[in-house]
Every structure is written in structure tokens, then in C-alpha cells.
Short mmCIF file of C-alpha atoms in Angstrom, two decimals:
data_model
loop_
_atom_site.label_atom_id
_atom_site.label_comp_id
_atom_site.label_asym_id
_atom_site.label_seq_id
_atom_site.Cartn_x
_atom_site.Cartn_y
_atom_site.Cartn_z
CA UNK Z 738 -17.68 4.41 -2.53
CA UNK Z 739 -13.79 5.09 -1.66
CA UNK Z 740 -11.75 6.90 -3.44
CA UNK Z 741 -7.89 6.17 -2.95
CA UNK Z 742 -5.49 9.11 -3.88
CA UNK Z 743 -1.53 7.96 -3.55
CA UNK Z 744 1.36 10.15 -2.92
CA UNK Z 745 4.99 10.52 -1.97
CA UNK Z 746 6.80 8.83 -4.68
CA UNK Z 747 10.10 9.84 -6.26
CA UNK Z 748 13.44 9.13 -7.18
CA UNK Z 749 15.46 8.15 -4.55
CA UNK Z 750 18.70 6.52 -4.19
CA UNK Z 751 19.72 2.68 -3.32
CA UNK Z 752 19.38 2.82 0.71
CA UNK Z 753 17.71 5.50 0.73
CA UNK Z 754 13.89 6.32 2.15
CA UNK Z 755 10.22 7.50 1.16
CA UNK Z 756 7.02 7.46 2.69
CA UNK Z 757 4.23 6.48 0.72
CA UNK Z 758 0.77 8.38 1.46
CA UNK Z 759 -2.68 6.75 0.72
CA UNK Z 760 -5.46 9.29 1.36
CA UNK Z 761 -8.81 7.95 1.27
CA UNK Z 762 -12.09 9.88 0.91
CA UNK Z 763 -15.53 8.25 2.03
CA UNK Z 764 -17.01 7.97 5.10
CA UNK Z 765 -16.57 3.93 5.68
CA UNK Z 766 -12.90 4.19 5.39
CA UNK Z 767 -11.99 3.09 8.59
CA UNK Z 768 -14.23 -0.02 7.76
CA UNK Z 769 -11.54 -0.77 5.32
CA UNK Z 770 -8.41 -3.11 4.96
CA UNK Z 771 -5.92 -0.82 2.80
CA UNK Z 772 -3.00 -3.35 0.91
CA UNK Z 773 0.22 -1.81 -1.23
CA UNK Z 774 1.07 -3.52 -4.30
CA UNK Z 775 3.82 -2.74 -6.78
CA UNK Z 776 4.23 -2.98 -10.76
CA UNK Z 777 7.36 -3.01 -12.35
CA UNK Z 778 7.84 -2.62 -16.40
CA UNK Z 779 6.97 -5.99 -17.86
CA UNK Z 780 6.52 -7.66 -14.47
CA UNK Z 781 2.86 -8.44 -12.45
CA UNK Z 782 1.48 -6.49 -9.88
CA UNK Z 783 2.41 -8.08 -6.80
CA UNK Z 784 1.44 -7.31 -3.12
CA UNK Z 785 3.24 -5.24 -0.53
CA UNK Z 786 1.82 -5.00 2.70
CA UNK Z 787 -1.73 -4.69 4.06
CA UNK Z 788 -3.31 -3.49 6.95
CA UNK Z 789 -6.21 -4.24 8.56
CA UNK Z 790 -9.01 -1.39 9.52
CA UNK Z 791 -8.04 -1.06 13.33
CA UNK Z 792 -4.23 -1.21 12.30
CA UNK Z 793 -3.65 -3.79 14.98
CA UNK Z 794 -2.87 -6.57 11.79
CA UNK Z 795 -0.49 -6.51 9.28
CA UNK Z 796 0.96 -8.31 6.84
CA UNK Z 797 4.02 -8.01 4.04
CA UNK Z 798 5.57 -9.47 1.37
CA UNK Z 799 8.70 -11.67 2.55
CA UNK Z 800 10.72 -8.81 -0.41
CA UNK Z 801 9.78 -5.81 2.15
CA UNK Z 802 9.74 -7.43 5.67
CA UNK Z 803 12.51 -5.33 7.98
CA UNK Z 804 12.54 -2.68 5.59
CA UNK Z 805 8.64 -1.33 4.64
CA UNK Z 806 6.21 -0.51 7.43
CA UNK Z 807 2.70 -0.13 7.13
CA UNK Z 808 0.51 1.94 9.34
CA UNK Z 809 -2.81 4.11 9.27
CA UNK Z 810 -4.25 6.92 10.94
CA UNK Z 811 -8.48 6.93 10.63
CA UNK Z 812 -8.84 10.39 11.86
CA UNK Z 813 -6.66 11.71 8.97
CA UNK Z 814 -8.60 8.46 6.40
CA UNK Z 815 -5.16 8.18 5.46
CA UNK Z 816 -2.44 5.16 5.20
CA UNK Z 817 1.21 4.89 5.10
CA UNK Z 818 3.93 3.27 3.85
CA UNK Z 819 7.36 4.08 4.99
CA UNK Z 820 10.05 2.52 3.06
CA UNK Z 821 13.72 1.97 4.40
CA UNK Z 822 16.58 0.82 2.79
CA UNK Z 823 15.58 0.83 -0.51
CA UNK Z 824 16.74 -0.98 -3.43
CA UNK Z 825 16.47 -0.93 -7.37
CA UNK Z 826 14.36 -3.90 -7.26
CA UNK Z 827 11.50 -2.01 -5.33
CA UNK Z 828 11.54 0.52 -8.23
CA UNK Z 829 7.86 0.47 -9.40
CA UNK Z 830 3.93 2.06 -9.49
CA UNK Z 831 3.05 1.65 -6.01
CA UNK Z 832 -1.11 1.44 -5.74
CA UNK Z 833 -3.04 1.12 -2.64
CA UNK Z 834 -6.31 -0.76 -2.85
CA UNK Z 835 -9.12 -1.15 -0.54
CA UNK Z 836 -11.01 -3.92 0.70
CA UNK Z 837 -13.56 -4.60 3.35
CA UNK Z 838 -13.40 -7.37 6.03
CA UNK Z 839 -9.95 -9.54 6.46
CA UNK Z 840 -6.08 -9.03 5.39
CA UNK Z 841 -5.72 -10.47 1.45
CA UNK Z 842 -2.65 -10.20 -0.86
CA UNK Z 843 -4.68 -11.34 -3.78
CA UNK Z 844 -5.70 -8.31 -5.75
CA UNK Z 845 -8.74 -9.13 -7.19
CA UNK Z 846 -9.70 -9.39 -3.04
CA UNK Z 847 -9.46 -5.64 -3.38
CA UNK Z 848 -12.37 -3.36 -4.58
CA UNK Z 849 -11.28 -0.03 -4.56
CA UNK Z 850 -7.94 0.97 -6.19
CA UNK Z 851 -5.96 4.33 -6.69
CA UNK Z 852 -3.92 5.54 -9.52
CA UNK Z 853 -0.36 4.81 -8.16
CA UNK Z 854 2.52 6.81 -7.32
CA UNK Z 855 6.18 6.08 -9.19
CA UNK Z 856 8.83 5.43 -7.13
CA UNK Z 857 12.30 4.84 -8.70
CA UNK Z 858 15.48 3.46 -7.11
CA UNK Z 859 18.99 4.27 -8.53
CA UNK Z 860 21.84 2.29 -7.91
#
């Protein structure tokens, strides 16, 4: 079973950067698509970006594309996000999720979830 530990959130401000760490523990990790999704106060969790286990696919959410980029590194079972150009719109409880097989944005594709990281945009 994976276990998804996120890090690198913060306060930030508007144009500003962060990068986003996903560390995974498990031995089938690189098995694994790993997706980002977001949750604002009163809003749904929506998808981010997801990669697929070799890191040769990707995918994003038209809000991020230009500005996020994900990537992965199976030696170190860990994923990143690197966000650029931030905005007070992408403030939110970023979670990275786990799934096996193809690329999904739906999250109840995803199996495995962590507990989220806050990242918060002034303006």
C-alpha cells in the first residue's frame, strides 16, 4: 500500500514560486500515476496535473498550463510540482493522489491520497 506524504507549501506572494514535494513510500511506486488536486474554502477539489509512472505523460488543468510543471524522480519515489507565477486563485490544500495504470483527473480514479500541504497566495 502507498503512502503519500506532501510538502513545500507556504505563503507566497502573487507571481511568486513554490515547489510542491510528493514523497511516496512503498515499493510499487514507480507503478504509479501520481495527480495534484487543489481545495479551496467552500469550493470542490479539483485536479491539477498528473503524471504518468514513466513521466513521459502528462497532463494539467487548462487554470495551471504555462505556469505548473509536473515531474517525478522514481529513484527518490518522489513527485513534483513546481509552480510559477502564482496567483490568489491557486491559494488552496494541494493533495497528491495515486493511482495505478492510465492519466485520470477524476478523483475517485485515485486510490491512494496524502494529507495536503497549504499553499496561500497574497495579492
Amino acid at each position: 500500500q502507498e503512502q503519500l506524504v506532501e510538502s513545500g507549501g507556504g505563503l507566497v506572494q502573487a507571481g511568486g514560486s513554490l515547489r510542491l514535494s510528493c514523497a511516496a513510500s512503498g515499493r510499487t511506486f514507480s507503478r504509479y500515476v501520481i495527480g495534484w488536486f487543489r481545495q479551496a474554502p467552500g469550493k470542490e477539489r479539483e485536479f491539477v496535473a498528473a503524471i504518468s509512472w514513466s513521466g513521459d505523460s502528462t497532463n494539467y488543468a487548462d487554470s495551471v498550463k504555462g505556469r505548473f510543471t509536473i515531474s517525478r524522480d522514481n529513484a527518490k519515489n518522489t513527485v513534483y510540482l513546481q509552480m510559477n507565477s502564482l496567483k490568489p486563485v491557486d491559494t488552496a490544500v494541494y493533495c497528491c493522489a495515486a493511482r495505478p495504470f492510465y492519466l485520470a483527473q477524476s478523483e475517485f480514479e485515485y486510490n491512494y491520497w496524502g494529507q495536503g500541504t497549504q499553499v496561500t497566495v497574497s495579492s
